[in-house]
Coordinates of C-alpha atoms and ligand atoms in Angstrom, one line a residue:
X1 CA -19.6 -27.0 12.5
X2 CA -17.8 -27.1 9.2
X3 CA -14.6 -25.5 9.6
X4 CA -11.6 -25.1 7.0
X5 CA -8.3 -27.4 7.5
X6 CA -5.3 -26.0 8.4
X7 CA -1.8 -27.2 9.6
X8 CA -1.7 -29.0 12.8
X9 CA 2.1 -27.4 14.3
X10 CA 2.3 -24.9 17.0
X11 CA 1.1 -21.6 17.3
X12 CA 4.3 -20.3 17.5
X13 CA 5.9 -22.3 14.2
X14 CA 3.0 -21.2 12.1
X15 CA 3.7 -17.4 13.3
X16 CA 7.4 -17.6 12.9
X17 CA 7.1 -19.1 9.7
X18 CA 4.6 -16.6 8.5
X19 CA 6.7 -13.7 9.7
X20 CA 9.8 -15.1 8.7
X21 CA 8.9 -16.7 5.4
X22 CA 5.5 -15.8 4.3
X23 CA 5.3 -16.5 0.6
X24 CA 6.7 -19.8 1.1
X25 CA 4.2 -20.7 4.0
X26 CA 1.1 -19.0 2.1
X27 CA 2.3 -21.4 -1.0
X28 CA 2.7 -24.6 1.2
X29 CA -1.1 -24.1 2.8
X30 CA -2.8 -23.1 -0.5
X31 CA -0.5 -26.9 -2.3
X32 CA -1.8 -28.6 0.9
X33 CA -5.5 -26.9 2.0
X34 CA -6.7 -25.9 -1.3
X35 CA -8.1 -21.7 -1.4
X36 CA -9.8 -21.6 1.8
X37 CA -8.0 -22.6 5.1
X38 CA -7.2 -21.5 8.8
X39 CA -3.7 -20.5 10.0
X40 CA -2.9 -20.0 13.8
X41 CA -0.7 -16.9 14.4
X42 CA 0.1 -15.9 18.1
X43 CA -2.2 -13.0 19.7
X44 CA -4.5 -13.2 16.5
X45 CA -8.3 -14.8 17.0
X46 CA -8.9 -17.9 15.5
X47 CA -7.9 -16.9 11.4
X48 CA -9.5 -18.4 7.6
X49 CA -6.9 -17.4 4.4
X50 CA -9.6 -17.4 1.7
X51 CA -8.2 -16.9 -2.1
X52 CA -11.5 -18.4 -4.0
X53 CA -13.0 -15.3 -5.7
X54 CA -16.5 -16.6 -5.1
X55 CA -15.8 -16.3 -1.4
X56 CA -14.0 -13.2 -1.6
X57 CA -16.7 -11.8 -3.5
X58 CA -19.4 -12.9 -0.7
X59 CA -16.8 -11.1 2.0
X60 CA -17.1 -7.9 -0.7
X61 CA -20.5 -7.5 -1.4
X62 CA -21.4 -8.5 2.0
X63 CA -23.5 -5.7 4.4
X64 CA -21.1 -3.7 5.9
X65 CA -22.0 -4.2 9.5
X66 CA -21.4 -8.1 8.7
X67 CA -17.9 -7.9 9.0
X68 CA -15.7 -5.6 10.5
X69 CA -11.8 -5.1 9.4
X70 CA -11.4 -1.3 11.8
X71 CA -11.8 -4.3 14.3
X72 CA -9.2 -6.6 13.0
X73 CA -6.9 -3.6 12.5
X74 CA -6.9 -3.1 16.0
X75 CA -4.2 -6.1 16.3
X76 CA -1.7 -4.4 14.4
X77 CA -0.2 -1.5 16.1
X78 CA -2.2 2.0 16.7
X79 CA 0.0 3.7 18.4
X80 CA 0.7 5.9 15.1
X81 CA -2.7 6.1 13.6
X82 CA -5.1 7.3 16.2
X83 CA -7.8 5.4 17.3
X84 CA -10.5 7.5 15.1
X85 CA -8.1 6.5 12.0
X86 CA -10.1 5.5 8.7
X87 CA -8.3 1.8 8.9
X88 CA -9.3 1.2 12.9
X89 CA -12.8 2.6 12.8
X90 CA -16.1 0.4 11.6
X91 CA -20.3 0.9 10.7
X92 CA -21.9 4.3 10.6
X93 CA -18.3 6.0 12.0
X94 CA -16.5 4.4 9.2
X95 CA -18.8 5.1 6.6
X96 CA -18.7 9.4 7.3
X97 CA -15.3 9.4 7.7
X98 CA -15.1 7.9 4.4
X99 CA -18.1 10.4 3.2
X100 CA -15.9 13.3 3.9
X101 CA -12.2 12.3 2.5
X102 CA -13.5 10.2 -0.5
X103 CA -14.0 13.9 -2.8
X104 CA -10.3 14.8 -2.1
X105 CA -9.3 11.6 -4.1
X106 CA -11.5 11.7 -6.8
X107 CA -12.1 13.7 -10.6
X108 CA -10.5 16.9 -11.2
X109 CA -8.9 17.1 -8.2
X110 CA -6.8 14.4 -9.1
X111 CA -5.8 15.9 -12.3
X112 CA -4.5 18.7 -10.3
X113 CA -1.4 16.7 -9.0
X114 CA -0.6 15.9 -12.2
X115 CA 2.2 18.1 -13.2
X116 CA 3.6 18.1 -9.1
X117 CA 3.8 14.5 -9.7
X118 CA 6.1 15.0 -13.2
X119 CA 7.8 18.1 -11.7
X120 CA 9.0 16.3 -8.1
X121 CA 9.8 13.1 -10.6
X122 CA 12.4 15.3 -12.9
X123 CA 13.5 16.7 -9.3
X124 CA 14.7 13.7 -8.1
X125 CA 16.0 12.4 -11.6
X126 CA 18.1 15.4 -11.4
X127 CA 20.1 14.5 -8.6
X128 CA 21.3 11.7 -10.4
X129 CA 24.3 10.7 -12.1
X130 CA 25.4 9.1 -15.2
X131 CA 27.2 5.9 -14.9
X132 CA 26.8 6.3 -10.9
X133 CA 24.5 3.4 -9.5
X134 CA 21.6 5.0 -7.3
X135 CA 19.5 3.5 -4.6
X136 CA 15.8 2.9 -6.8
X137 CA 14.1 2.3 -2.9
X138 CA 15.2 5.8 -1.6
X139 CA 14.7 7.1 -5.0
X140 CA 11.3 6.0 -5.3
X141 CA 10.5 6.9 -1.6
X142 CA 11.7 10.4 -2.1
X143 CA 9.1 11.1 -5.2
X144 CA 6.4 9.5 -3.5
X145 CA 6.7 11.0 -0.1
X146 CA 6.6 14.5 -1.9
X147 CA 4.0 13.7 -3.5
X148 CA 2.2 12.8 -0.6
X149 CA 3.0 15.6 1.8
X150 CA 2.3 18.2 -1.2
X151 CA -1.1 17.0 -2.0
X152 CA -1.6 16.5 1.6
X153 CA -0.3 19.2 2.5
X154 CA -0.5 21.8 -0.1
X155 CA 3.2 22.5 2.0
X156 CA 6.4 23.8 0.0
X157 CA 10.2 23.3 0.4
X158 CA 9.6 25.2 4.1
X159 CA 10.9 23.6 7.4
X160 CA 7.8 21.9 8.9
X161 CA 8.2 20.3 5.5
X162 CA 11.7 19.2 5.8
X163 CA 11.2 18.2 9.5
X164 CA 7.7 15.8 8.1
X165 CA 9.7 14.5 5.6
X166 CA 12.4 13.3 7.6
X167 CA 10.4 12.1 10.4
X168 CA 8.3 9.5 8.1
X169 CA 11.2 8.1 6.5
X170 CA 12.6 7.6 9.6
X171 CA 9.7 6.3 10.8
X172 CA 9.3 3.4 7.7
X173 CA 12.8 2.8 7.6
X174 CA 12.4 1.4 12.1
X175 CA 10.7 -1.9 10.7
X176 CA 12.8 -2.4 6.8
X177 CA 14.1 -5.5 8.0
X178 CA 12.1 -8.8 8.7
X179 CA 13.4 -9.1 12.4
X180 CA 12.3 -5.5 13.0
X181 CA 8.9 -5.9 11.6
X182 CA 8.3 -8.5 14.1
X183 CA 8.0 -5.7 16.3
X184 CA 4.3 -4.8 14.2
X185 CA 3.0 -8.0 14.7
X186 CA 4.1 -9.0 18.3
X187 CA 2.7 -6.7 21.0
X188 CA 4.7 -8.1 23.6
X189 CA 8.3 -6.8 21.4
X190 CA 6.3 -3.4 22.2
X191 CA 8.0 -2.0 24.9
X192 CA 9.5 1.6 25.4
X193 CA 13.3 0.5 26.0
X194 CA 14.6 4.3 25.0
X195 CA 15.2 6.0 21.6
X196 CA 17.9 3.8 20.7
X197 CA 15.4 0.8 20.8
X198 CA 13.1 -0.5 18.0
X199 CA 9.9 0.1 19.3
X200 CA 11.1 3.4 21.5
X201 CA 12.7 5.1 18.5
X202 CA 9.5 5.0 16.7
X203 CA 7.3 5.9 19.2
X204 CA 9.4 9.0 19.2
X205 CA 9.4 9.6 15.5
X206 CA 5.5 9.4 16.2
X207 CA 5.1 12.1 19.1
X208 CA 7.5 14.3 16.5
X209 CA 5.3 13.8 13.5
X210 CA 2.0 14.5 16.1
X211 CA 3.7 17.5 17.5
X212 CA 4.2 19.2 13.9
X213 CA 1.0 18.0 12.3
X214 CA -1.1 19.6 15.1
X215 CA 1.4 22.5 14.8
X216 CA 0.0 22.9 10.9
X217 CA -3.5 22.2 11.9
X218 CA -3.6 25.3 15.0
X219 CA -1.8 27.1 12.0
X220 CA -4.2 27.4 9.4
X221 CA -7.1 27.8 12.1
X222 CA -5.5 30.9 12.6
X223 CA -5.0 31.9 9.2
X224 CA -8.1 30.9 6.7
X225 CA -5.4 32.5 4.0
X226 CA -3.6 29.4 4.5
X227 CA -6.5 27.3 3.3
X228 CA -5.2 26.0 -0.6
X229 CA -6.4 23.2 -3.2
X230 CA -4.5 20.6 -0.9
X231 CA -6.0 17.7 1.0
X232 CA -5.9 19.2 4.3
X233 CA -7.7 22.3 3.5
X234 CA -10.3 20.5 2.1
X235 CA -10.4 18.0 5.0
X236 CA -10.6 21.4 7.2
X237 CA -13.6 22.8 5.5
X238 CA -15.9 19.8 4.8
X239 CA -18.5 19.2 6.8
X240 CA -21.1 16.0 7.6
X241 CA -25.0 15.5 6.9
X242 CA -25.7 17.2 10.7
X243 CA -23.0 19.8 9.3
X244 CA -20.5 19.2 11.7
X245 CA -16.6 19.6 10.6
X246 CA -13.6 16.8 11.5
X247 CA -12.1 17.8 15.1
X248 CA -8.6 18.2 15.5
X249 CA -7.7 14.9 16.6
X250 CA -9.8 13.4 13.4
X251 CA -8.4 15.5 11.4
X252 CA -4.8 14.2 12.7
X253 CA -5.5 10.9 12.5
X254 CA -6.6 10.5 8.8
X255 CA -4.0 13.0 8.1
X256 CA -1.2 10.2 9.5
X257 CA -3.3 8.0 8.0
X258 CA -3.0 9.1 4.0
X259 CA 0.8 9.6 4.8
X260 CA 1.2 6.4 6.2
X261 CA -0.8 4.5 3.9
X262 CA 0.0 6.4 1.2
X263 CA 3.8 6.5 0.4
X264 CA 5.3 3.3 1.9
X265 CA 3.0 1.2 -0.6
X266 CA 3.5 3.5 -3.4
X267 CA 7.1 3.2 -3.5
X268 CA 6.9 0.2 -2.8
X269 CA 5.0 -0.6 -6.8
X270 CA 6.9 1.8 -8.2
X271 CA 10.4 -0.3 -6.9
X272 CA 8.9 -3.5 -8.3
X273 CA 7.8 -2.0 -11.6
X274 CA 11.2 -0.2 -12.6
X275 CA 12.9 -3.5 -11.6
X276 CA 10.7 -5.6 -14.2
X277 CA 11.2 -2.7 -17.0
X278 CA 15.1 -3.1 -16.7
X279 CA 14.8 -6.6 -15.9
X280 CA 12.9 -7.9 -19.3
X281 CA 14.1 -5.9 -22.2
X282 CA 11.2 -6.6 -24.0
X283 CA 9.1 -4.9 -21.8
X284 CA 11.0 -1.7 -21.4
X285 CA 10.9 -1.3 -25.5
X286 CA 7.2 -2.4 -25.7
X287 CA 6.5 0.7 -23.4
X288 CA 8.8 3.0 -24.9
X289 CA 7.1 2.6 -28.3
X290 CA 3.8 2.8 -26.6
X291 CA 5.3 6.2 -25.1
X292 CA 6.6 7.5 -28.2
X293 CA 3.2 8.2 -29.7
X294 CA 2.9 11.3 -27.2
X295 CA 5.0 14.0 -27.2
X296 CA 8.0 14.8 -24.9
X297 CA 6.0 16.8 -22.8
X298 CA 2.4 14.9 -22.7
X299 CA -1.0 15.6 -20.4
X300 CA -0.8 13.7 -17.4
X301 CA -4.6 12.6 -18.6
X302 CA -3.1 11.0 -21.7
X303 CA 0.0 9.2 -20.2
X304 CA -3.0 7.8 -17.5
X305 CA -4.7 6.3 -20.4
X306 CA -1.9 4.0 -22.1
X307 CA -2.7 0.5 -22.4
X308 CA 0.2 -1.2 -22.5
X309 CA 1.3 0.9 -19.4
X310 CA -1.8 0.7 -17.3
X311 CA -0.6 -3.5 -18.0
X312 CA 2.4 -3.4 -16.7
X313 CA 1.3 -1.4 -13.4
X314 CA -1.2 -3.9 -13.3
X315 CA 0.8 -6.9 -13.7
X316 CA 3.7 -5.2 -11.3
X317 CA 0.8 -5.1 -8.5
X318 CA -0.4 -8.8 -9.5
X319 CA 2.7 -10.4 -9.5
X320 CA 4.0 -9.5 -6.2
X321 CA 1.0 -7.4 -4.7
X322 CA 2.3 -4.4 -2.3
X323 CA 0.2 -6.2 0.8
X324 CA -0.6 -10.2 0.4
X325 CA -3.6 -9.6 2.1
X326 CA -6.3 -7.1 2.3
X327 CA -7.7 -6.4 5.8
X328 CA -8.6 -8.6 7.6
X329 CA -12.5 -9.0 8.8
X330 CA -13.9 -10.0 11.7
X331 CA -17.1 -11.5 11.7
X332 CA -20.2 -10.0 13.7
X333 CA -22.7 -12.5 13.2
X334 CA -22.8 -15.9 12.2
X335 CA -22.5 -16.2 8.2
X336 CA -21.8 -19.2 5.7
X337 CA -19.1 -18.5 3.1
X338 CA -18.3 -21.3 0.5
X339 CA -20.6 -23.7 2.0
X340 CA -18.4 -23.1 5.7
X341 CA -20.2 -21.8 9.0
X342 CA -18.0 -18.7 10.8
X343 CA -19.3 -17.7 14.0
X344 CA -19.1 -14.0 15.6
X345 CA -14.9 -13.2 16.6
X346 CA -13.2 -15.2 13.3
X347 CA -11.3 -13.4 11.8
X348 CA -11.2 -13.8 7.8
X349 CA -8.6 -12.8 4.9
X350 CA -9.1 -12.3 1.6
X351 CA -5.2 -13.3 0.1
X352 CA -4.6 -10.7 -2.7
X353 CA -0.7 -12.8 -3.3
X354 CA -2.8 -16.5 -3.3
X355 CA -5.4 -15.2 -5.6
X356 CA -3.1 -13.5 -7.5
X357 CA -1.3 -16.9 -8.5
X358 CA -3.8 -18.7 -9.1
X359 CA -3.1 -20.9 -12.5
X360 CA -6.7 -21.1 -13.2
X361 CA -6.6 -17.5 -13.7
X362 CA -3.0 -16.2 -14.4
X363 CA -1.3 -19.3 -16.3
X364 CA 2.5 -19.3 -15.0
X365 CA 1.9 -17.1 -12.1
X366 CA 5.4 -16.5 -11.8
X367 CA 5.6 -15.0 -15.2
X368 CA 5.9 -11.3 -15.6
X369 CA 3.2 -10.9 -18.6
X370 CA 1.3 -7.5 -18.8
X371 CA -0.3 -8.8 -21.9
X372 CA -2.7 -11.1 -19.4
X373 CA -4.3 -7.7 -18.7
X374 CA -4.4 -6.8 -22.3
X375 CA -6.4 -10.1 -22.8
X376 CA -9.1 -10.2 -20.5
X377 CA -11.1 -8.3 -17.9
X378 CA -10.2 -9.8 -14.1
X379 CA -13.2 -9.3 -12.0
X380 CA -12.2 -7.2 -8.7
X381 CA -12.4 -10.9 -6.6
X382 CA -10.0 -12.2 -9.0
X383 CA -7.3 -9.1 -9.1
X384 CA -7.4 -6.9 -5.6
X385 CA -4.1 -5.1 -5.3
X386 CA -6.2 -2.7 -3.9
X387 CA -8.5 -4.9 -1.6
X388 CA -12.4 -4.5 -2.5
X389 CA -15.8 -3.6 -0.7
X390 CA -16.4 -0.8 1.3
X391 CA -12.7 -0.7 2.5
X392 CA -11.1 -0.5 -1.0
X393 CA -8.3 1.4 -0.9
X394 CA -9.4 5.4 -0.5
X395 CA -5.9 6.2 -2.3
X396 CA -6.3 4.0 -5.2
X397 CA -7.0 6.0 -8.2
X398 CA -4.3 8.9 -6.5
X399 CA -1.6 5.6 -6.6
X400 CA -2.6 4.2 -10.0
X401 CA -2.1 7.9 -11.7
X402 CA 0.7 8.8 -9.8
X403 CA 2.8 5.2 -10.4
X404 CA 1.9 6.0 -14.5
X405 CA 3.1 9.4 -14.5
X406 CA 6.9 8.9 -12.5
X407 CA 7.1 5.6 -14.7
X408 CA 6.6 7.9 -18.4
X409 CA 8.6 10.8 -16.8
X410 CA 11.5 8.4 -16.3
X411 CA 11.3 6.5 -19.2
X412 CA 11.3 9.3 -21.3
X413 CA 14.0 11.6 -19.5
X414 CA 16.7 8.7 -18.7
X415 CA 18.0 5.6 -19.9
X416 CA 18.6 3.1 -17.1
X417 CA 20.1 -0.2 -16.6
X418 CA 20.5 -2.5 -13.3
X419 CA 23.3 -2.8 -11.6
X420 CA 22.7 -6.6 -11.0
X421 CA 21.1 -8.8 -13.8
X422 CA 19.1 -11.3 -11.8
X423 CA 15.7 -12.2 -10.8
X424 CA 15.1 -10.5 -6.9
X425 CA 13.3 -12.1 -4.2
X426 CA 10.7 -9.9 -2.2
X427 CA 11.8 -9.4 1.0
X428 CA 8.9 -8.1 4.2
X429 CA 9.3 -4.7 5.1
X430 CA 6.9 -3.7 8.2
X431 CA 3.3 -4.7 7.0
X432 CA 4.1 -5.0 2.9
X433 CA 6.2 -7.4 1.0
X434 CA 9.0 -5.3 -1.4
X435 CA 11.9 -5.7 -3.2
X436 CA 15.4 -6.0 -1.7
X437 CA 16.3 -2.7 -0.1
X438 CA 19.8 -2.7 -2.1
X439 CA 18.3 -2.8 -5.4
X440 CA 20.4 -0.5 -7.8
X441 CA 20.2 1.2 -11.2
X442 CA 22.4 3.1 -13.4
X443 CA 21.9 5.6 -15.3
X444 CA 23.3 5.8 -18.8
X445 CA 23.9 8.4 -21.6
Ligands
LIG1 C1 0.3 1.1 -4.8 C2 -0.2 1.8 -3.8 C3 -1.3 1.2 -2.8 C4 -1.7 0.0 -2.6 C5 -1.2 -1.3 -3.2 C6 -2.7 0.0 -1.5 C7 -3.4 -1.1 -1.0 C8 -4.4 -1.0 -0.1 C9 -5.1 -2.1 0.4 C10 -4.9 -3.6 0.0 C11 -6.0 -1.6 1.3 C12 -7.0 -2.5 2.2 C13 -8.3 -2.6 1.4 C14 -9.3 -3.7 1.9 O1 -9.0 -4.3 3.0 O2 -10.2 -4.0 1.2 C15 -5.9 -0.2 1.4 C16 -6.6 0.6 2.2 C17 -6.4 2.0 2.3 N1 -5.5 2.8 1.6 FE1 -4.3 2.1 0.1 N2 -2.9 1.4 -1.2 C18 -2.0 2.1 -1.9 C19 -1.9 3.5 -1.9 C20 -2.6 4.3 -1.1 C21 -2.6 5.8 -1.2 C22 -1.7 6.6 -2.1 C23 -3.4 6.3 -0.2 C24 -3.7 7.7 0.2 C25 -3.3 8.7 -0.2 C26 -4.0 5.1 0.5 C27 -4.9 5.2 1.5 C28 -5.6 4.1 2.0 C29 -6.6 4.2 3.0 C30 -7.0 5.4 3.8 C31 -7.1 2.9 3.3 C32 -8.2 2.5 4.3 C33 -9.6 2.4 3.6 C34 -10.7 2.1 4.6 O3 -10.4 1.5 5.7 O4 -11.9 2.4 4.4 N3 -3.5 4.0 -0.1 N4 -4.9 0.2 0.5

């Protein structure tokens, strides 16, 4: 059998390397394997990096009992997501979960956060000061976790709120460094040594959150009055082809889910992309001419639709891409990809950061250029921030609107400079790679 080369050290170097270091070591196998090739990672089945977008597109358009990624899921931790969580589940389970939440993210209701987005944007703007450096991390994790909860939620400035709020940042902030976020990808780190401990402090941020999202859940049960536009409600009331609702625990565990999924990453882009504005001057005048063509107070529709803004979010996710990989998938019965035989139990990753710098595709990948995306049309194989198939990201079109609108609100409200002129590394934060945590703006008059 055919099987892609790979390095030849331990086990345990290739996982400490890849926790430790990983763009470095993803660089060093692509330079010495090519865009298909195997890594060994402790506690992970055998494992084939692919960044060739005709192999990714065979993984993508494959039949979706062919490969499985709930299964592959299942080796980073569950504890938080639930085991009937959209992420952990596969085949004809997977597909009606995704039936039922997939018309909460899509058309007019997406429209409708629109003016929260602006309004929780000029919020946190507000607490700002001029000439006072801020934190653009919390910053940027405040917006989008209000964002999420609201829409989510449909819930308002009231205590549950608050408590939420508080719980998932807390619950994030457990793996910000890279020796903490060993703790996702080594089960044997995950033991309950009390709350002061890495793993036990989250898994009692975790019973907190589960405690006050069923709480919310019994709540509106009791009161239909309580049923609103938000995701939840709808959630509540929609119902499969035998006509049967979401139970309470399903209804939990996507619920976590969205949160989860849905504010980490997003703050994560929006970090990166007000770091590149302030960084390259060019860019940051490029988008405020684009911007002036709209009034100070636009539609959210029209701000969506800006070119040169839609290529900087673009390039922002292309550059350094929120996840280097997309899920992975295990395969469930033999299949050939790129001329290579996999058998049943390998497990295969399409590498959104590898494919992402390819030169073939992006010419001096290390460029910050949104005018690539002005230029030509990537095919979804060759740019996957938000991986592909039948697992493409749910929240996609909800991130892409909502990373445009705080962008335009803050560009046109405030003028901001970084506190530190210099190009940043990305650092790993729990299962994404993001900017330094210390990463500082100014704002100016
Ligand atoms: C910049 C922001 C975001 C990025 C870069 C991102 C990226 C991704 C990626 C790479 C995947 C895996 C796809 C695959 O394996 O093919 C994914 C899945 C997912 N994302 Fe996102 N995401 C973002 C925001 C969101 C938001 C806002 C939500 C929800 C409100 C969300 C919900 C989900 C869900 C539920 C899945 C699992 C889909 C499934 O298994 O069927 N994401 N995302």
């Amino acid at each position: 059998m055919k099987y892609p080369n790979g390095s030849q050290t331990s086990e345990l170097m290739q996982t400490i390397q890849y926790i430790l270091t990983p763009l470095e070591y993803l660089d060093k196998c692509a330079k010495t394997y090519g865009d298909i090739f195997s890594l060994r990672l402790i506690g992970f089945p055998p494992y084939v990096v692919l960044s060739n977008p005709q192999g990714i597109k065979e993984v993508f358009t494959a039949a979706p009992n062919l490969f499985y990624a709930g299964e592959a899921n299942k080796y980073l931790p569950q504890t938080i997501l639930g085991a009937s969580s959209l992420v952990l589940i596969d085949g004809d389970y997977h597909q009606r979960q995704r039936r039922l939440l997939t018309p909460a993210f899509h058309g007019e209701r997406m429209q409708a956060y629109g003016q929260l987005i602006c309004d929780i944007t000029k919020q946190v703007m507000s607490k700002w000061t001029i000439d006072k450096p801020f934190n653009v991390r919390s910053s940027m994790q405040d917006i989008s976790l209000q964002v999420i909860l609201k829409a989510v939620f449909g819930l308002d400035a009231g205590l549950r709120f608050q408590q939420l709020k508080q719980l998932l940042s807390s619950m994030m902030d457990v793996f910000s460094s890279s020796w903490s976020s060993s703790f996702l990808f080594i089960q044997t780190l995950q033991w309950d040594l009390g709350p002061w401990s890495v793993w036990g402090s989250f898994l009692r941020f975790c019973e907190q959150a589960d405690e006050l999202i069923y709480a919310e859940i019994r709540q509106r049960r009791n009161d239909p009055n309580l049923f609103g536009e938000d995701i939840l409600s709808f959630m509540m009331t929609a119902c499969d082809e035998e006509g049967q609702p979401m139970t309470d625990v399903e209804l939990r565990d996507e619920l976590i889910t969205l949160l989860v999924a849905g504010h980490e990453t997003t703050a994560t882009a929006l970090t990166w992309a007000l770091y590149w504005i302030h960084y390259l001057p060019e860019v940051r005048e490029s988008l405020l001419t684009e911007l002036e063509v709209l009034r100070s107070n636009p539609e959210p529709t029209d701000v969506a639709r800006l070119p040169y803004l839609n290529a900087v979010c673009s390039e922002t996710l292309r550059i350094y891409p929120v996840t280097l990989f997309t899920f992975s998938r295990i395969v469930q019965a033999p299949v050939q990809i790129m001329g290579y035989q996999f058998e049943p139990g390998t497990m295969i990753s399409p590498c959104i950061y590898l494919t992402h710098h390819r030169e073939d595709l992006y010419p001096e990948p290390w460029c910050f250029r949104p005018e690539r995306f002005l230029k030509r049309q990537f095919s979804p194989y060759e740019f996957l921030p938000f991986g592909g198939g039948n697992r493409r990201c749910l929240g996609m079109a909800f991130a892409q609107f909502e990373i445009k609108l705080v962008l335009a609100t803050l560009l046109f409200h405030q003028k901001l400079r970084l506190v530190k002129f210099h190009r940043v590394k990305p650092v790993r934060r729990g299962l994404t790679i993001a900017p330094p945590g210390n990463l500082c703006l100014i704002p100016t008059s």
